C-alpha atoms as a PDB file:
ATOM      1  CA  MET A   1      -0.143   0.074   0.041  1.00  0.00           C
ATOM      2  CA  VAL A   2       1.051   3.681  -0.615  1.00  0.00           C
ATOM      3  CA  ASN A   3       0.625   6.640   1.125  1.00  0.00           C
ATOM      4  CA  LEU A   4      -1.487   9.519  -0.865  1.00  0.00           C
ATOM      5  CA  GLY A   5      -2.315  11.958   1.840  1.00  0.00           C
ATOM      6  CA  ILE A   6      -4.523   9.938   4.384  1.00  0.00           C
ATOM      7  CA  SER A   7      -5.617   7.409   2.022  1.00  0.00           C
ATOM      8  CA  LYS A   8      -3.925   4.192   1.017  1.00  0.00           C
ATOM      9  CA  ILE A   9      -3.643   3.489  -2.421  1.00  0.00           C
ATOM     10  CA  ASN A  10      -3.057  -0.021  -4.063  1.00  0.00           C
ATOM     11  CA  GLU A  11       0.241  -0.578  -5.297  1.00  0.00           C
ATOM     12  CA  VAL A  12      -0.752  -1.635  -8.312  1.00  0.00           C
ATOM     13  CA  VAL A  13      -2.623   1.524  -8.976  1.00  0.00           C
ATOM     14  CA  ALA A  14       0.277   3.282  -8.317  1.00  0.00           C
ATOM     15  CA  ALA A  15       2.421   1.651 -10.237  1.00  0.00           C
ATOM     16  CA  LYS A  16       0.255   2.104 -13.526  1.00  0.00           C
ATOM     17  CA  HIS A  17      -0.876   5.561 -12.118  1.00  0.00           C
ATOM     18  CA  PRO A  18       3.252   7.631 -11.890  1.00  0.00           C
ATOM     19  CA  GLY A  19       1.616  11.419 -11.555  1.00  0.00           C
ATOM     20  CA  LEU A  20      -0.643  10.486  -9.110  1.00  0.00           C
ATOM     21  CA  SER A  21       1.153  12.111  -6.089  1.00  0.00           C
ATOM     22  CA  GLU A  22       1.582  15.178  -8.222  1.00  0.00           C
ATOM     23  CA  TYR A  23      -2.122  15.000  -9.066  1.00  0.00           C
ATOM     24  CA  ALA A  24      -3.129  15.025  -5.468  1.00  0.00           C
ATOM     25  CA  ALA A  25      -0.907  17.340  -4.152  1.00  0.00           C
ATOM     26  CA  CYS A  26      -2.330  19.510  -7.182  1.00  0.00           C
ATOM     27  CA  GLN A  27      -5.497  18.979  -6.081  1.00  0.00           C
ATOM     28  CA  SER A  28      -5.058  19.298  -2.689  1.00  0.00           C
ATOM     29  CA  HIS A  29      -3.287  23.252  -3.545  1.00  0.00           C
ATOM     30  CA  ALA A  30      -6.641  23.945  -5.458  1.00  0.00           C
ATOM     31  CA  PHE A  31      -9.155  23.207  -2.734  1.00  0.00           C
ATOM     32  CA  MET A  32      -7.197  25.097  -0.163  1.00  0.00           C
ATOM     33  CA  LYS A  33      -6.778  27.776  -2.440  1.00  0.00           C
ATOM     34  CA  GLY A  34     -10.545  27.816  -2.439  1.00  0.00           C
ATOM     35  CA  THR A  35     -11.049  27.694   1.108  1.00  0.00           C
ATOM     36  CA  GLY A  36      -8.795  30.504   1.283  1.00  0.00           C
ATOM     37  CA  ALA A  37     -10.896  32.498  -1.589  1.00  0.00           C
ATOM     38  CA  PHE A  38     -13.587  31.581   0.445  1.00  0.00           C
ATOM     39  CA  ILE A  39     -12.652  33.072   3.745  1.00  0.00           C
ATOM     40  CA  THR A  40     -10.849  36.106   1.585  1.00  0.00           C
ATOM     41  CA  GLY A  41     -13.712  36.613  -0.603  1.00  0.00           C
ATOM     42  CA  SER A  42     -16.180  36.325   2.413  1.00  0.00           C
ATOM     43  CA  GLY A  43     -14.266  39.050   4.594  1.00  0.00           C
ATOM     44  CA  ALA A  44     -14.173  41.249   1.733  1.00  0.00           C
ATOM     45  CA  ALA A  45     -17.489  41.390   1.293  1.00  0.00           C
ATOM     46  CA  PHE A  46     -18.334  42.209   4.257  1.00  0.00           C
ATOM     47  CA  VAL A  47     -16.084  45.121   5.026  1.00  0.00           C
ATOM     48  CA  LEU A  48     -17.110  46.178   1.535  1.00  0.00           C
ATOM     49  CA  GLN A  49     -20.815  46.449   2.862  1.00  0.00           C
ATOM     50  CA  LYS A  50     -20.066  47.636   6.398  1.00  0.00           C
ATOM     51  CA  LEU A  51     -18.227  50.754   4.829  1.00  0.00           C
ATOM     52  CA  LEU A  52     -19.417  51.513   1.656  1.00  0.00           C
ATOM     53  CA  LEU A  53     -22.727  50.370   1.196  1.00  0.00           C
ATOM     54  CA  HIS A  54     -24.122  50.862   4.912  1.00  0.00           C
ATOM     55  CA  ARG A  55     -25.613  54.383   4.074  1.00  0.00           C
ATOM     56  CA  ARG A  56     -27.153  53.460   0.584  1.00  0.00           C
ATOM     57  CA  LEU A  57     -28.032  50.006   1.515  1.00  0.00           C
ATOM     58  CA  PRO A  58     -28.614  49.483   5.083  1.00  0.00           C
ATOM     59  CA  LEU A  59     -29.347  45.743   5.778  1.00  0.00           C
ATOM     60  CA  SER A  60     -29.028  44.110   9.281  1.00  0.00           C
ATOM     61  CA  LEU A  61     -26.133  42.340  10.271  1.00  0.00           C
ATOM     62  CA  GLN A  62     -28.001  38.530   9.172  1.00  0.00           C
ATOM     63  CA  TRP A  63     -28.396  39.927   5.367  1.00  0.00           C
ATOM     64  CA  ASN A  64     -24.653  41.545   5.676  1.00  0.00           C
ATOM     65  CA  VAL A  65     -23.203  37.848   6.963  1.00  0.00           C
ATOM     66  CA  LEU A  66     -25.200  36.164   4.214  1.00  0.00           C
ATOM     67  CA  LEU A  67     -24.371  38.409   1.245  1.00  0.00           C
ATOM     68  CA  SER A  68     -20.399  37.864   2.181  1.00  0.00           C
ATOM     69  CA  VAL A  69     -21.111  34.163   2.569  1.00  0.00           C
ATOM     70  CA  VAL A  70     -22.766  34.089  -0.906  1.00  0.00           C
ATOM     71  CA  ALA A  71     -20.115  36.458  -2.399  1.00  0.00           C
ATOM     72  CA  GLY A  72     -17.338  34.110  -0.750  1.00  0.00           C
ATOM     73  CA  SER A  73     -18.247  31.464  -2.375  1.00  0.00           C
ATOM     74  CA  ILE A  74     -18.644  32.810  -5.780  1.00  0.00           C
ATOM     75  CA  ALA A  75     -15.345  33.378  -5.344  1.00  0.00           C
ATOM     76  CA  SER A  76     -14.037  30.511  -3.818  1.00  0.00           C
ATOM     77  CA  TYR A  77     -16.231  28.263  -6.520  1.00  0.00           C
ATOM     78  CA  ALA A  78     -14.305  30.288  -9.049  1.00  0.00           C
ATOM     79  CA  VAL A  79     -10.626  29.832  -7.817  1.00  0.00           C
ATOM     80  CA  THR A  80     -11.254  25.892  -7.012  1.00  0.00           C
ATOM     81  CA  ARG A  81     -12.645  25.145 -10.443  1.00  0.00           C
ATOM     82  CA  LYS A  82      -9.692  27.358 -12.371  1.00  0.00           C
ATOM     83  CA  GLU A  83      -7.499  25.475 -10.280  1.00  0.00           C
ATOM     84  CA  THR A  84      -9.056  21.880 -10.550  1.00  0.00           C
ATOM     85  CA  GLN A  85      -8.990  22.426 -14.068  1.00  0.00           C
ATOM     86  CA  ARG A  86      -5.289  23.211 -14.401  1.00  0.00           C
ATOM     87  CA  CYS A  87      -4.493  20.091 -12.075  1.00  0.00           C
ATOM     88  CA  SER A  88      -6.562  17.844 -14.492  1.00  0.00           C
ATOM     89  CA  ASN A  89      -4.251  19.231 -17.560  1.00  0.00           C
ATOM     90  CA  LEU A  90      -1.607  18.269 -15.468  1.00  0.00           C
ATOM     91  CA  TRP A  91      -3.058  14.806 -15.158  1.00  0.00           C
ATOM     92  CA  ILE A  92      -3.832  14.320 -18.677  1.00  0.00           C
ATOM     93  CA  TYR A  93       0.038  15.537 -19.471  1.00  0.00           C
ATOM     94  CA  LEU A  94       1.233  13.084 -16.487  1.00  0.00           C
ATOM     95  CA  GLU A  95      -0.662  10.170 -18.251  1.00  0.00           C
ATOM     96  CA  THR A  96      -0.035  10.653 -22.017  1.00  0.00           C
ATOM     97  CA  GLY A  97       2.569  12.937 -22.632  1.00  0.00           C
ATOM     98  CA  ARG A  98       0.766  15.708 -24.330  1.00  0.00           C
ATOM     99  CA  THR A  99      -1.167  18.584 -23.227  1.00  0.00           C
ATOM    100  CA  PRO A 100      -4.845  18.793 -23.715  1.00  0.00           C
ATOM    101  CA  GLU A 101      -4.568  21.183 -26.300  1.00  0.00           C
ATOM    102  CA  GLN A 102      -2.096  18.988 -28.300  1.00  0.00           C
ATOM    103  CA  GLN A 103      -4.676  16.250 -28.033  1.00  0.00           C
ATOM    104  CA  ALA A 104      -7.386  18.493 -29.509  1.00  0.00           C
ATOM    105  CA  THR A 105      -4.845  19.338 -32.477  1.00  0.00           C
ATOM    106  CA  GLU A 106      -4.580  15.394 -32.908  1.00  0.00           C
ATOM    107  CA  ASN A 107      -8.156  14.330 -32.473  1.00  0.00           C
ATOM    108  CA  ILE A 108      -8.845  17.141 -34.872  1.00  0.00           C
ATOM    109  CA  LEU A 109      -6.453  16.227 -37.484  1.00  0.00           C
ATOM    110  CA  SER A 110      -7.696  12.551 -37.614  1.00  0.00           C
ATOM    111  CA  SER A 111     -11.371  12.966 -37.727  1.00  0.00           C
ATOM    112  CA  GLU A 112     -10.404  15.234 -40.814  1.00  0.00           C
ATOM    113  CA  SER A 113      -8.387  12.036 -42.014  1.00  0.00           C
ATOM    114  CA  LYS A 114     -11.121   9.874 -41.644  1.00  0.00           C
ATOM    115  CA  GLU A 115     -13.443  12.052 -43.191  1.00  0.00           C
ATOM    116  CA  THR A 116     -11.631  11.922 -46.238  1.00  0.00           C
ATOM    117  CA  ALA A 117     -10.944   8.223 -46.327  1.00  0.00           C
ATOM    118  CA  GLU A 118     -14.560   7.983 -45.995  1.00  0.00           C
ATOM    119  CA  SER A 119     -14.846  10.420 -48.937  1.00  0.00           C
ATOM    120  CA  SER A 120     -12.530   8.052 -50.929  1.00  0.00           C
ATOM    121  CA  MET A 121     -15.036   5.255 -50.393  1.00  0.00           C
ATOM    122  CA  LYS A 122     -18.198   4.938 -52.205  1.00  0.00           C
ATOM    123  CA  LYS A 123     -21.403   3.254 -50.683  1.00  0.00           C
ATOM    124  CA  THR A 124     -23.578   1.859 -52.921  1.00  0.00           C
ATOM    125  CA  LYS A 125     -27.207   2.047 -53.034  1.00  0.00           C
ATOM    126  CA  TYR A 126     -27.744  -0.509 -49.942  1.00  0.00           C
ATOM    127  CA  GLY A 127     -25.267   1.329 -47.676  1.00  0.00           C
ATOM    128  CA  ASP A 128     -21.887  -1.100 -48.155  1.00  0.00           C
ATOM    129  CA  SER A 129     -18.695   1.043 -48.401  1.00  0.00           C
ATOM    130  CA  MET A 130     -16.880   0.325 -51.818  1.00  0.00           C
ATOM    131  CA  GLU A 131     -13.260   1.137 -53.164  1.00  0.00           C
END
C-alpha cells in the first residue's frame, strides 16, 4: 500500500499511474486555494458592505453576513474550478505526455483524415462501402 495523503492506494494502481502523487498534491493545493478564496472573499465583501454600502443599503447584520457568504462562495467556486482544471490538464499531461491542446489538435486532424478516407470510399444504394 502506498500512502497518498491520508488514504492508502494499492501499489498496482500507484505503479500504473506514476503521476498520481503530483495530481493529488495539485488537487489539495486547489482546494486550499478555494478555501482561502472563500475566507478572503467573505471577509472582503463584509467589510465593503459595512464601509461603503451601509449608507445606501442599510441591511441588518444577518443580511450582511448572508451576502458576504454568498460572495465568498462564488469566489471560492471560481478559484477552485480554475485550479482543478489546471490539475486535470496536469493529469492528462502526466498520463499521456501531451497537453490537452495537443490532443485536441490531434483529434481534429485524425477526424479530418477519417472524413477524407470515407469520402474516397463509395457507398452503394444499400449502404455498403466500396473502394
